[in-house]
Coordinates of C-alpha atoms and ligand atoms in Angstrom, one line a residue:
M16 CA 74.0 39.5 2.7
S17 CA 72.4 42.8 3.8
F18 CA 70.0 44.8 1.7
S19 CA 72.6 47.5 1.2
T20 CA 75.1 45.0 -0.2
L21 CA 72.4 43.5 -2.4
L22 CA 71.5 47.0 -3.7
Q23 CA 75.1 47.7 -4.5
T24 CA 75.4 44.4 -6.4
L25 CA 72.2 45.3 -8.3
Q26 CA 73.6 48.7 -9.2
S27 CA 76.7 47.1 -10.6
I28 CA 74.5 44.9 -12.8
V29 CA 72.0 47.4 -14.3
G30 CA 73.8 50.7 -13.5
P31 CA 72.9 53.0 -10.6
A32 CA 70.4 55.0 -12.6
H33 CA 68.3 51.9 -13.0
V34 CA 68.0 50.9 -9.3
L35 CA 65.2 53.3 -8.1
I36 CA 64.7 53.8 -4.4
E37 CA 61.7 55.7 -3.0
S38 CA 62.5 59.0 -1.4
A39 CA 60.9 62.4 -0.9
D40 CA 62.2 63.4 -4.4
N41 CA 61.5 60.0 -6.1
D42 CA 57.9 59.0 -6.0
L43 CA 57.7 55.4 -7.2
V44 CA 53.9 55.4 -7.2
Q45 CA 53.7 54.1 -10.8
Y46 CA 55.5 51.0 -9.8
V47 CA 54.1 50.4 -6.3
R48 CA 50.4 51.1 -6.6
D49 CA 48.1 48.8 -8.6
W50 CA 46.1 50.2 -11.5
R51 CA 42.8 50.0 -9.6
G52 CA 44.3 51.9 -6.7
R53 CA 43.4 49.2 -4.3
E54 CA 46.8 48.9 -2.7
R55 CA 50.1 50.8 -2.4
G56 CA 53.1 48.7 -1.4
V57 CA 56.7 49.5 -0.5
A58 CA 59.6 48.4 -2.8
L59 CA 63.1 47.7 -1.6
A60 CA 64.0 49.0 -5.0
V61 CA 62.7 49.1 -8.6
V62 CA 65.3 47.4 -10.8
R63 CA 65.2 48.1 -14.6
P64 CA 67.5 45.7 -16.5
N65 CA 67.9 46.1 -20.3
S66 CA 68.9 42.5 -21.3
T67 CA 68.1 38.9 -20.5
E68 CA 71.6 38.5 -19.1
Q69 CA 71.0 41.4 -16.7
V70 CA 67.7 39.9 -15.6
A71 CA 69.5 36.6 -15.0
A72 CA 72.3 38.3 -13.0
V73 CA 69.7 40.2 -10.9
V74 CA 67.8 37.0 -10.1
K75 CA 71.1 35.2 -9.2
A76 CA 72.1 38.1 -6.9
C77 CA 68.6 38.0 -5.2
A78 CA 68.7 34.2 -4.8
A79 CA 72.2 34.4 -3.1
S80 CA 71.0 37.2 -0.9
N81 CA 67.8 35.2 0.0
K82 CA 69.9 32.1 0.7
A83 CA 72.0 34.2 3.1
G84 CA 68.7 35.0 4.9
S85 CA 67.8 38.5 3.6
G86 CA 64.2 37.4 2.8
V87 CA 64.3 39.4 -0.5
S88 CA 61.8 38.4 -3.2
I89 CA 61.1 39.5 -6.8
V90 CA 57.9 41.0 -8.3
P91 CA 58.1 40.9 -12.1
Q92 CA 56.4 43.9 -13.6
G93 CA 55.4 45.0 -17.2
G94 CA 53.0 47.8 -17.7
N95 CA 51.4 47.4 -14.2
T96 CA 47.9 47.3 -15.7
G97 CA 46.9 44.1 -13.9
M98 CA 43.6 43.9 -12.2
V99 CA 44.3 41.6 -9.3
V100 CA 47.2 43.3 -7.4
G101 CA 49.8 40.9 -8.7
S102 CA 52.5 43.2 -10.1
T103 CA 53.2 45.6 -7.2
P104 CA 55.2 44.9 -4.0
D105 CA 53.6 44.1 -0.6
A106 CA 54.0 46.4 2.4
S107 CA 57.1 44.6 3.8
G108 CA 59.8 46.7 2.0
T109 CA 61.6 43.4 1.2
Q110 CA 60.5 43.0 -2.5
I111 CA 62.3 44.1 -5.6
V112 CA 60.1 45.2 -8.4
L113 CA 61.8 43.9 -11.6
S114 CA 60.5 46.1 -14.4
L115 CA 60.9 44.8 -17.9
Q116 CA 60.0 48.1 -19.5
R117 CA 63.5 48.8 -20.9
M118 CA 63.5 45.5 -22.7
N119 CA 61.4 46.7 -25.6
N120 CA 63.0 45.6 -28.9
V121 CA 61.6 43.5 -31.7
R122 CA 64.2 40.8 -32.1
K123 CA 63.1 39.3 -35.4
L124 CA 60.1 39.3 -37.7
D125 CA 59.8 36.2 -39.8
G126 CA 57.1 36.7 -42.4
G127 CA 57.6 33.2 -44.0
N128 CA 57.0 31.6 -40.6
G129 CA 54.3 34.1 -39.6
T130 CA 56.1 34.9 -36.3
I131 CA 57.5 37.9 -34.4
T132 CA 60.1 37.4 -31.7
L133 CA 60.2 40.1 -29.1
D134 CA 61.6 41.3 -25.8
A135 CA 59.0 40.8 -23.0
G136 CA 58.9 44.5 -22.2
C137 CA 57.5 45.5 -25.6
V138 CA 54.2 47.4 -25.2
L139 CA 51.3 45.6 -26.9
Q140 CA 50.3 48.5 -29.1
N141 CA 53.9 48.8 -30.5
V142 CA 53.8 45.1 -31.3
Q143 CA 50.5 45.5 -33.2
Q144 CA 52.0 48.5 -35.0
A145 CA 55.3 46.6 -35.9
C146 CA 53.3 43.7 -37.3
F147 CA 50.9 46.1 -39.2
D148 CA 53.8 48.0 -40.7
A149 CA 55.2 44.7 -42.0
G150 CA 51.7 43.8 -43.5
Y151 CA 50.5 41.5 -40.7
L152 CA 47.9 41.4 -38.0
F153 CA 48.8 40.8 -34.4
P154 CA 45.4 40.1 -33.0
L155 CA 45.8 40.5 -29.2
S156 CA 43.7 43.5 -28.3
L157 CA 43.0 44.9 -24.8
G158 CA 41.8 48.3 -23.5
S159 CA 45.2 48.6 -21.8
Q160 CA 47.2 48.0 -24.9
G161 CA 48.9 51.4 -24.8
S162 CA 50.7 50.4 -21.5
C163 CA 50.6 46.6 -21.0
T164 CA 53.5 44.5 -22.2
I165 CA 53.9 41.2 -23.9
G166 CA 55.5 39.8 -20.8
G167 CA 52.5 40.8 -18.7
N168 CA 50.1 39.5 -21.4
L169 CA 51.9 36.2 -21.2
G170 CA 52.2 36.3 -17.4
T171 CA 48.4 36.7 -17.1
N172 CA 47.4 34.8 -20.3
A173 CA 45.4 37.9 -21.2
G174 CA 42.2 37.6 -23.2
G175 CA 40.7 40.7 -24.7
T176 CA 38.3 41.3 -27.5
Q177 CA 39.6 39.0 -30.3
V178 CA 39.7 35.7 -28.4
V179 CA 36.5 34.5 -30.1
R180 CA 38.6 34.0 -33.3
F181 CA 42.3 33.9 -32.2
G182 CA 42.3 32.6 -28.7
N183 CA 44.0 33.8 -25.5
T184 CA 47.6 35.0 -25.4
R185 CA 48.6 31.4 -24.8
E186 CA 47.3 30.4 -28.2
L187 CA 49.3 33.2 -29.9
C188 CA 52.6 32.1 -28.3
L189 CA 54.9 29.6 -29.9
G190 CA 58.0 30.0 -27.8
L191 CA 59.4 31.7 -24.7
E192 CA 62.7 32.8 -23.2
V193 CA 62.6 32.6 -19.4
V194 CA 64.9 33.4 -16.5
T195 CA 64.3 30.8 -13.9
A196 CA 64.1 31.3 -10.2
Q197 CA 67.8 30.2 -10.0
G198 CA 68.8 32.8 -12.5
E199 CA 69.4 30.4 -15.4
I200 CA 68.3 31.3 -18.9
W201 CA 65.9 28.8 -20.7
S202 CA 66.0 29.7 -24.4
G203 CA 62.8 28.2 -25.7
L204 CA 62.2 30.8 -28.5
S205 CA 61.0 28.2 -30.9
G206 CA 58.9 29.3 -33.8
L207 CA 57.6 25.7 -34.2
R208 CA 53.9 24.9 -34.4
K209 CA 54.5 21.3 -33.5
D210 CA 56.9 20.0 -30.9
N211 CA 56.2 16.9 -28.8
T212 CA 59.5 16.5 -27.0
G213 CA 58.2 16.1 -23.4
Y214 CA 56.5 18.4 -20.9
D215 CA 55.3 21.7 -22.3
L216 CA 57.5 24.2 -20.4
R217 CA 56.1 27.1 -22.3
D218 CA 52.6 26.5 -21.1
L219 CA 53.8 26.3 -17.5
F220 CA 55.1 29.9 -17.5
I221 CA 52.2 31.3 -19.4
G222 CA 49.5 32.4 -16.9
A223 CA 51.8 31.8 -13.9
E224 CA 51.7 35.5 -13.0
G225 CA 55.4 35.7 -12.4
T226 CA 55.4 33.0 -9.7
L227 CA 57.6 30.5 -11.6
G228 CA 60.1 32.6 -13.5
I229 CA 60.6 35.8 -15.5
I230 CA 59.6 35.8 -19.2
T231 CA 62.2 37.9 -21.0
G232 CA 61.3 37.1 -24.7
A233 CA 58.6 35.5 -26.8
T234 CA 57.9 34.2 -30.3
M235 CA 54.4 35.1 -31.2
K236 CA 52.1 34.2 -34.1
M237 CA 51.1 36.8 -36.7
Y238 CA 48.1 36.6 -39.1
P239 CA 47.3 38.0 -42.6
L240 CA 45.7 41.4 -42.4
P241 CA 42.0 41.3 -43.4
A242 CA 40.8 42.9 -46.6
A243 CA 38.0 44.6 -44.8
K244 CA 36.7 45.0 -41.2
L245 CA 33.2 46.0 -40.4
I246 CA 31.8 46.8 -37.0
A247 CA 28.2 46.9 -35.9
F248 CA 26.6 48.1 -32.7
A249 CA 23.3 46.4 -32.0
V250 CA 20.7 46.9 -29.4
L251 CA 19.0 43.7 -28.0
P252 CA 15.9 42.9 -26.0
S253 CA 17.7 40.4 -23.7
L254 CA 20.8 38.4 -22.9
D255 CA 19.1 35.3 -24.4
A256 CA 18.9 37.3 -27.6
A257 CA 22.6 38.0 -27.4
V258 CA 23.4 34.3 -27.2
S259 CA 21.1 33.6 -30.2
L260 CA 22.8 36.4 -32.1
L261 CA 26.2 34.9 -31.3
Q262 CA 25.1 31.6 -32.8
L263 CA 23.7 33.3 -35.9
A264 CA 26.9 35.3 -36.3
Q265 CA 29.0 32.2 -36.0
K266 CA 26.9 30.6 -38.7
H267 CA 26.9 33.5 -41.1
L268 CA 30.5 34.8 -40.6
S269 CA 32.3 31.6 -39.4
A270 CA 36.0 32.6 -38.9
G271 CA 35.2 36.1 -40.0
L272 CA 33.6 36.8 -36.6
T273 CA 36.6 38.4 -34.8
G274 CA 34.7 40.2 -32.0
F275 CA 31.5 39.7 -30.1
E276 CA 31.2 41.9 -26.9
V277 CA 28.1 42.4 -24.8
M278 CA 27.4 45.5 -22.7
G279 CA 24.6 46.1 -20.2
Q280 CA 22.8 49.4 -20.3
F281 CA 24.1 50.5 -16.9
A282 CA 27.7 49.8 -18.0
L283 CA 27.1 52.0 -21.1
S284 CA 25.4 54.7 -19.1
L285 CA 28.6 55.0 -17.1
V286 CA 30.5 55.7 -20.3
G287 CA 27.8 58.3 -21.2
K288 CA 28.1 59.9 -17.8
H289 CA 31.9 60.1 -17.5
F290 CA 32.9 60.5 -21.1
P291 CA 30.0 62.6 -22.5
Q292 CA 32.0 63.4 -25.6
Q293 CA 31.5 59.7 -26.7
R294 CA 28.2 59.3 -28.3
V295 CA 26.8 56.0 -27.1
P296 CA 24.2 54.6 -29.6
F297 CA 20.8 53.7 -28.2
L298 CA 21.6 55.0 -24.7
G299 CA 18.2 55.2 -22.9
T300 CA 16.3 54.7 -26.2
A301 CA 13.0 52.9 -25.5
F302 CA 11.6 50.2 -27.8
S303 CA 7.9 49.6 -27.3
G304 CA 8.2 51.7 -24.2
V305 CA 11.0 49.7 -22.6
V306 CA 14.7 50.6 -22.6
A307 CA 16.6 47.6 -24.1
P308 CA 18.9 46.1 -21.5
Y309 CA 21.9 45.0 -23.7
C310 CA 24.0 46.1 -26.6
V311 CA 26.5 44.1 -28.6
V312 CA 29.6 45.1 -30.6
L313 CA 30.2 42.7 -33.5
E314 CA 33.3 42.7 -35.7
N315 CA 33.4 41.0 -39.1
S316 CA 36.9 40.6 -40.6
D317 CA 36.8 39.6 -44.2
Q318 CA 39.6 38.2 -46.4
E319 CA 37.8 38.9 -49.7
S320 CA 36.5 42.5 -49.9
E321 CA 34.5 45.2 -48.3
A322 CA 31.5 44.5 -50.5
H323 CA 31.6 40.8 -49.4
A324 CA 31.8 41.8 -45.8
K325 CA 28.9 44.2 -46.1
A326 CA 26.7 41.7 -47.9
Q327 CA 27.4 39.1 -45.2
F328 CA 26.8 41.6 -42.4
E329 CA 23.5 42.8 -43.9
R330 CA 22.2 39.2 -44.3
L331 CA 23.1 38.5 -40.7
L332 CA 21.5 41.6 -39.2
E333 CA 18.4 41.2 -41.4
E334 CA 17.9 37.6 -40.2
A335 CA 18.6 38.6 -36.6
M336 CA 16.1 41.5 -36.7
E337 CA 13.4 39.2 -38.3
A338 CA 14.0 36.7 -35.5
G339 CA 13.7 39.5 -32.9
H340 CA 17.2 39.0 -31.6
V341 CA 18.2 42.6 -32.6
L342 CA 15.9 45.6 -32.2
D343 CA 18.1 48.0 -34.1
A344 CA 21.8 48.4 -35.2
V345 CA 24.3 50.9 -36.6
V346 CA 27.1 49.8 -38.8
A347 CA 30.3 51.9 -38.9
E348 CA 30.7 53.6 -42.2
N349 CA 34.4 54.1 -42.0
M350 CA 37.5 53.3 -39.8
T351 CA 37.0 56.4 -37.7
Q352 CA 33.4 55.4 -36.8
A353 CA 34.6 51.8 -36.3
K354 CA 37.2 53.0 -33.8
Q355 CA 34.6 55.1 -32.0
L356 CA 32.3 52.1 -31.5
W357 CA 35.1 50.0 -30.2
H358 CA 36.3 52.8 -28.0
I359 CA 32.9 52.9 -26.3
R360 CA 33.3 49.2 -25.3
E361 CA 36.9 49.7 -24.2
S362 CA 36.0 52.8 -22.1
I363 CA 33.8 50.8 -19.7
P364 CA 36.6 49.9 -17.2
L365 CA 37.8 53.5 -17.3
A366 CA 34.3 54.8 -16.7
Q367 CA 33.8 52.3 -13.9
A368 CA 37.0 53.5 -12.3
Q369 CA 35.7 57.1 -12.6
E370 CA 32.5 56.0 -10.8
G371 CA 34.6 54.8 -7.9
L372 CA 36.1 51.7 -6.3
N373 CA 34.3 48.5 -7.3
I374 CA 34.2 44.8 -7.0
K375 CA 35.3 43.0 -10.2
H376 CA 34.6 39.5 -11.4
D377 CA 36.1 38.1 -14.6
I378 CA 34.2 34.9 -14.6
S379 CA 33.5 32.3 -17.2
I380 CA 30.6 29.9 -17.7
P381 CA 29.3 28.0 -20.7
V382 CA 27.9 30.5 -23.1
S383 CA 24.5 28.8 -23.2
S384 CA 24.2 29.2 -19.4
I385 CA 25.0 32.9 -19.2
P386 CA 21.5 34.3 -19.4
E387 CA 20.2 32.0 -16.6
F388 CA 23.3 32.7 -14.5
V389 CA 22.7 36.5 -14.7
R390 CA 19.0 36.2 -14.0
V391 CA 19.5 34.1 -10.9
T392 CA 22.6 35.9 -9.6
D393 CA 21.1 39.4 -10.2
A394 CA 18.1 38.4 -8.1
K395 CA 20.2 37.0 -5.3
L396 CA 22.5 40.0 -5.2
A397 CA 19.4 42.4 -5.2
E398 CA 18.1 40.5 -2.2
S399 CA 21.3 40.4 -0.2
F400 CA 22.8 43.7 -1.2
P401 CA 19.9 46.1 -1.9
G402 CA 20.8 48.9 -4.2
A403 CA 24.1 47.4 -5.4
R404 CA 24.6 48.4 -9.0
L405 CA 25.7 45.7 -11.6
V406 CA 28.2 46.7 -14.2
N407 CA 27.7 43.8 -16.5
Y408 CA 29.6 43.4 -19.8
G409 CA 32.3 41.3 -21.5
H410 CA 33.4 38.8 -23.9
L411 CA 30.2 36.9 -24.5
G412 CA 31.7 35.0 -27.4
D413 CA 34.1 33.4 -24.9
G414 CA 31.6 32.8 -22.2
N415 CA 33.5 35.4 -20.2
L416 CA 31.6 38.1 -18.3
H417 CA 32.7 41.0 -16.3
Y418 CA 30.1 40.8 -13.7
N419 CA 31.1 43.8 -11.6
V420 CA 29.4 45.3 -8.6
Q421 CA 29.4 49.0 -7.8
A422 CA 28.2 50.3 -4.4
P423 CA 24.6 51.7 -4.2
E424 CA 24.2 55.2 -5.5
G425 CA 25.3 57.7 -2.9
A426 CA 26.9 55.0 -0.6
D427 CA 30.5 55.3 0.7
Q428 CA 32.2 53.2 -1.9
A429 CA 35.3 52.4 0.1
E430 CA 33.2 51.3 3.0
F431 CA 31.0 49.2 0.8
L432 CA 34.1 47.5 -0.6
E433 CA 35.6 46.9 2.9
T434 CA 32.4 45.5 4.4
Q435 CA 30.6 43.8 1.5
E436 CA 33.2 42.5 -0.8
P437 CA 33.7 39.1 0.8
G438 CA 30.0 38.5 0.9
V439 CA 29.5 39.7 -2.7
N440 CA 32.4 37.5 -3.9
A441 CA 31.2 34.4 -2.0
L442 CA 27.7 34.8 -3.5
V443 CA 29.0 35.3 -7.1
F444 CA 31.7 32.6 -7.0
D445 CA 29.3 30.1 -5.4
M446 CA 26.9 30.7 -8.3
V447 CA 29.7 30.4 -10.8
M448 CA 30.5 27.0 -9.4
Q449 CA 26.8 26.0 -9.6
F450 CA 27.0 26.8 -13.3
Q451 CA 30.3 24.8 -13.8
G452 CA 32.3 28.0 -14.4
S453 CA 35.7 29.5 -13.4
I454 CA 36.2 32.3 -10.9
S455 CA 38.8 33.9 -13.2
A456 CA 38.8 33.7 -17.0
E457 CA 41.1 36.6 -17.7
H458 CA 42.7 38.7 -14.9
G459 CA 44.1 35.8 -12.9
I460 CA 44.5 35.3 -9.1
G461 CA 47.2 37.8 -8.0
S462 CA 46.8 38.5 -4.3
L463 CA 43.2 39.4 -4.5
K464 CA 41.9 35.9 -5.0
V465 CA 44.7 33.9 -3.5
E466 CA 42.7 32.9 -0.4
K467 CA 39.6 32.1 -2.5
L468 CA 41.3 29.7 -5.0
P469 CA 41.5 26.7 -2.7
H470 CA 37.8 26.9 -2.1
Y471 CA 37.0 26.8 -5.8
K472 CA 39.7 24.4 -7.2
S473 CA 40.0 20.8 -6.5
P474 CA 42.5 19.7 -3.7
V475 CA 44.3 17.6 -6.3
A476 CA 44.7 20.5 -8.7
M477 CA 45.9 22.7 -5.8
E478 CA 48.5 20.1 -4.7
L479 CA 49.8 19.7 -8.3
M480 CA 50.2 23.4 -8.5
R481 CA 52.0 23.6 -5.2
T482 CA 54.3 20.7 -6.3
I483 CA 55.2 22.7 -9.5
K484 CA 55.8 25.9 -7.5
R485 CA 58.0 24.2 -5.0
A486 CA 60.0 22.4 -7.7
L487 CA 60.6 25.5 -9.8
D488 CA 61.0 28.1 -7.0
P489 CA 62.1 26.3 -3.9
Q490 CA 63.1 29.5 -2.2
N491 CA 59.6 30.9 -2.8
M492 CA 61.3 34.1 -4.2
M493 CA 59.2 34.7 -7.3
N494 CA 56.2 36.8 -6.6
P495 CA 55.4 35.0 -3.3
G496 CA 51.8 35.2 -2.0
R497 CA 50.4 35.4 -5.5
V498 CA 48.3 32.7 -7.2
I499 CA 49.2 30.0 -4.6
E500 CA 50.4 29.9 -1.0
V501 CA 53.1 27.3 -0.4
Ligands
FAD627 P1 51.5 43.7 -15.1 O1 50.3 44.3 -14.6 O2 52.8 44.5 -14.9 O3 51.7 42.2 -14.5 C1 50.6 41.3 -14.5 C2 51.1 40.0 -13.9 O4 52.1 39.4 -14.8 C3 51.8 40.1 -12.5 O5 51.6 39.0 -11.8 C4 53.3 40.2 -12.9 O6 54.2 39.8 -11.9 C5 53.3 39.3 -14.1 N1 54.4 39.6 -15.1 C6 54.5 40.8 -15.7 N2 55.6 40.8 -16.6 C7 56.1 39.5 -16.5 C8 57.1 38.9 -17.1 N3 57.9 39.5 -18.0 N4 57.4 37.6 -16.8 C9 56.6 36.9 -15.9 N5 55.5 37.5 -15.3 C10 55.3 38.8 -15.6 N6 43.1 41.8 -19.3 C11 42.6 40.9 -20.1 O7 42.9 39.7 -20.0 N7 41.6 41.2 -21.0 C12 41.2 42.5 -21.2 O8 40.4 42.8 -22.1 C13 41.8 43.5 -20.4 N8 41.5 44.8 -20.5 C14 42.0 45.7 -19.7 C15 41.6 47.1 -19.8 C16 42.1 48.0 -19.0 C17 41.7 49.5 -19.1 C18 43.1 47.7 -18.0 C19 43.7 48.7 -17.0 C20 43.5 46.4 -17.8 C21 42.9 45.4 -18.7 N9 43.3 44.0 -18.6 C22 42.8 43.1 -19.4 C23 44.2 43.6 -17.5 C24 45.7 43.8 -17.9 O9 45.9 44.8 -18.8 C25 46.3 42.5 -18.4 O10 46.3 41.5 -17.4 C26 47.7 42.6 -19.0 O11 48.0 41.4 -19.6 C27 48.8 42.9 -18.0 O12 50.0 43.3 -18.7 P2 51.0 44.2 -17.9 O13 52.2 44.3 -18.8 O14 50.5 45.5 -17.5 O15 51.4 43.3 -16.7
2HG628 C1 37.8 44.4 -20.2 O1 37.4 43.4 -20.8 C2 38.9 44.1 -19.2 O2 37.5 45.5 -20.5 C3 38.6 44.9 -17.9 O3 39.1 42.8 -19.0 C4 37.4 44.4 -17.2 O4 37.5 46.2 -15.7 C5 37.1 45.1 -15.9 O5 36.3 44.6 -15.1
ZN629 ZN1 37.9 41.5 -20.2

């Protein structure tokens, strides 16, 4: 089957208006360039189905075309906010971008079961709002929530700022609906919390980055809304102090600790530089003549009352200051201030993007090892890449650091990336391995780390993954070249 025959078939399935083809008048940049601007691909077409049945028919048509030798493949796409070049087409012009954005309905909200069932193209922020309007909390929370979709969150097993209490997207998901690589529909939209009837198919598709099938719907957990939420922004003398503060916060707040994010001074200074309207507390403030290197955002969600939350927070901060873990802190007085403090943290990736192209690492290591890891790795980087600037921040409560590297001040950023990225990555990933960590805790593998993965995962694990990929997608048609080469 030729590409033009396939495109006609796709038009008959989703309607001609929803098969987009790049032309002088139709710039498809939002679908074909990744969020970080690292790569721009070429799509055979962007196809926008509006139902699970349409997705299945599109996949069947592509599978038939592929079998007939066309070489077409499919890149599932949600909000295209991924960090590892996984949701955009390659340069071949043979890939269909299958955008789930038109599938954006809430299918069912079951308060008694504490679940919401959704189309995969629902934007995360709309899901949070739908739950809130019904009196529930949907805890998944990412800086990209205004654009990213539930399907993309599941495809990447996204983390974000509430994982310390509620877990990754995987932990929030009870059931999935998936279109397989053969175009069959697996209806696994169970709202069950317990089900031991064999292999866990749901967990196979979560975090598979669209390489095994297309998630078209999901049943997700909701939680009770807290009675009160308090946010503190604390300045700390060291990363060791941040780990001690985390332990203390876990002891004082227990399940009330819903956020614990660490931010290095340089990361915060980029927010101050690129978004001067945001007032970053303690930026450049010296304590005993030294600018403190780290700040932390802490969130306390309380099921009792605001007064209870305040009393708990005060006790925690007092004890932390007495122990020297905290030098000073501000506590948000109202929701507006609370949002402003969170906004500072969430603006770091945007500020870094304004600063220029950069090397990102979303690594994880045991929480207790993080200070030592940073000390040793900082020193090694300074020795091998003099002047490289470290943008260091992240989800300390989960042992997940964004250990990002920006070119030296005044250097050509694109050239730095091109010439130094492999060396920087090798140094950082080797250190991660020495500390028994993972080279990706959040953003996944995509195409950026696909060649690295075999160096850092055991051959047995790689072969098991290949076996799964071959069994579920024998034509290698679902997001080929991402996560794993077969
Ligand atoms: P896309 O970017 O469209 O796709 C991501 C991957 O999932 C691709 O491999 C794609 O093929 C696959 N995919 C998409 N939809 C489906 C589907 N329906 N079925 C199967 N596979 C699918 N990530 C975090 O984990 N934590 C953060 O805190 C965080 N913060 C961010 C902040 C900013 C400012 C930005 C820009 C990104 C951030 N991210 C974060 C990364 C990104 O937002 C997440 O990975 C998000 O889950 C991607 O969702 P998306 O809808 O944009 O997916
Ligand atoms: C975050 O935690 C995201 O803000 C993005 O995961 C991290 O841009 C990054 O490196
Ligand atoms: Zn993150």
